[in-house]
Amino acid sequence: KRVRSCNSPAPLNGGAQCSGNSQDVASCQLVKLQVDSAILSSTYSGCPATNCINGNTGDLCHTNKEKYPWLALDLGKSVTVSSVTIYNRAVSCYERLKDLEIRISDNLPTTPATASFKGGAKLRFFEGPGKNGEVIEMVAEKPIAGRYVVLMNNSKGRHGTDYLNLAEVMAYS
């Protein structure tokens, strides 16, 4: 089993054992990465990208309806990313969080988001759907270096178009 002994951010399952093989042990001395800015593929009225990096889980960053909506955190320079924590929205529409691919890249996706972004390397995939106020910790199998943390709804068009709306996103090395 994989053993995690970290509390910044708190491990899922209250620190209970998580799945993995005996070779996969993490001591998780995670360091929160400084985010210079955030960029959305489009911006829904009153919900800018900066709302996802301001430390307030009570507001949202929110795209318009698109086939491949995305949010990118700009780390300012290439750094190693080990983990990304996503705070899903609460109260309503939280189930929209699904088919979320997290990639670490030195490039941004194109705008408008008309095709799936394949730049950089995939950190993890969250199938969803998200739950009300859910906190999702996505730990890389191996740390990945890049300037941008890109979160994209990558449903491959099977849902037509959709929104991407999140409360907060944090990256750790």
Short mmCIF file of C-alpha atoms in Angstrom, two decimals, residues 4 17 36 46 50 58 66 69 76 79-80 83 95 98-99 103 108 115 120-121 124 152 158 168 172:
data_model
loop_
_atom_site.label_atom_id
_atom_site.label_comp_id
_atom_site.label_asym_id
_atom_site.label_seq_id
_atom_site.Cartn_x
_atom_site.Cartn_y
_atom_site.Cartn_z
CA ARG A 4 1.09 9.31 2.73
CA GLN A 17 -4.20 4.30 3.42
CA ASP A 36 1.58 34.51 -11.04
CA GLY A 46 -18.34 38.38 -13.28
CA THR A 50 -8.34 35.27 -10.71
CA GLY A 58 -16.74 31.12 -1.93
CA GLU A 66 -17.37 25.64 -25.02
CA PRO A 69 -13.14 24.90 -21.78
CA GLY A 76 5.84 32.25 -14.10
CA VAL A 79 8.82 24.34 -12.02
CA THR A 80 8.18 20.77 -10.91
CA SER A 83 0.10 17.63 -6.94
CA GLU A 95 -21.85 18.08 -11.12
CA LYS A 98 -16.31 15.96 -15.05
CA ASP A 99 -13.88 14.69 -17.67
CA ARG A 103 -1.72 18.78 -17.82
CA LEU A 108 -1.08 27.43 -23.30
CA ALA A 115 -9.80 21.08 -29.88
CA GLY A 120 2.99 19.01 -22.08
CA ALA A 121 2.32 15.91 -19.99
CA ARG A 124 -4.09 13.12 -13.87
CA MET A 152 -9.42 21.20 -19.37
CA ARG A 158 -19.71 13.69 -26.06
CA GLU A 168 -10.13 27.32 -6.21
CA TYR A 172 2.26 21.91 -5.13
#
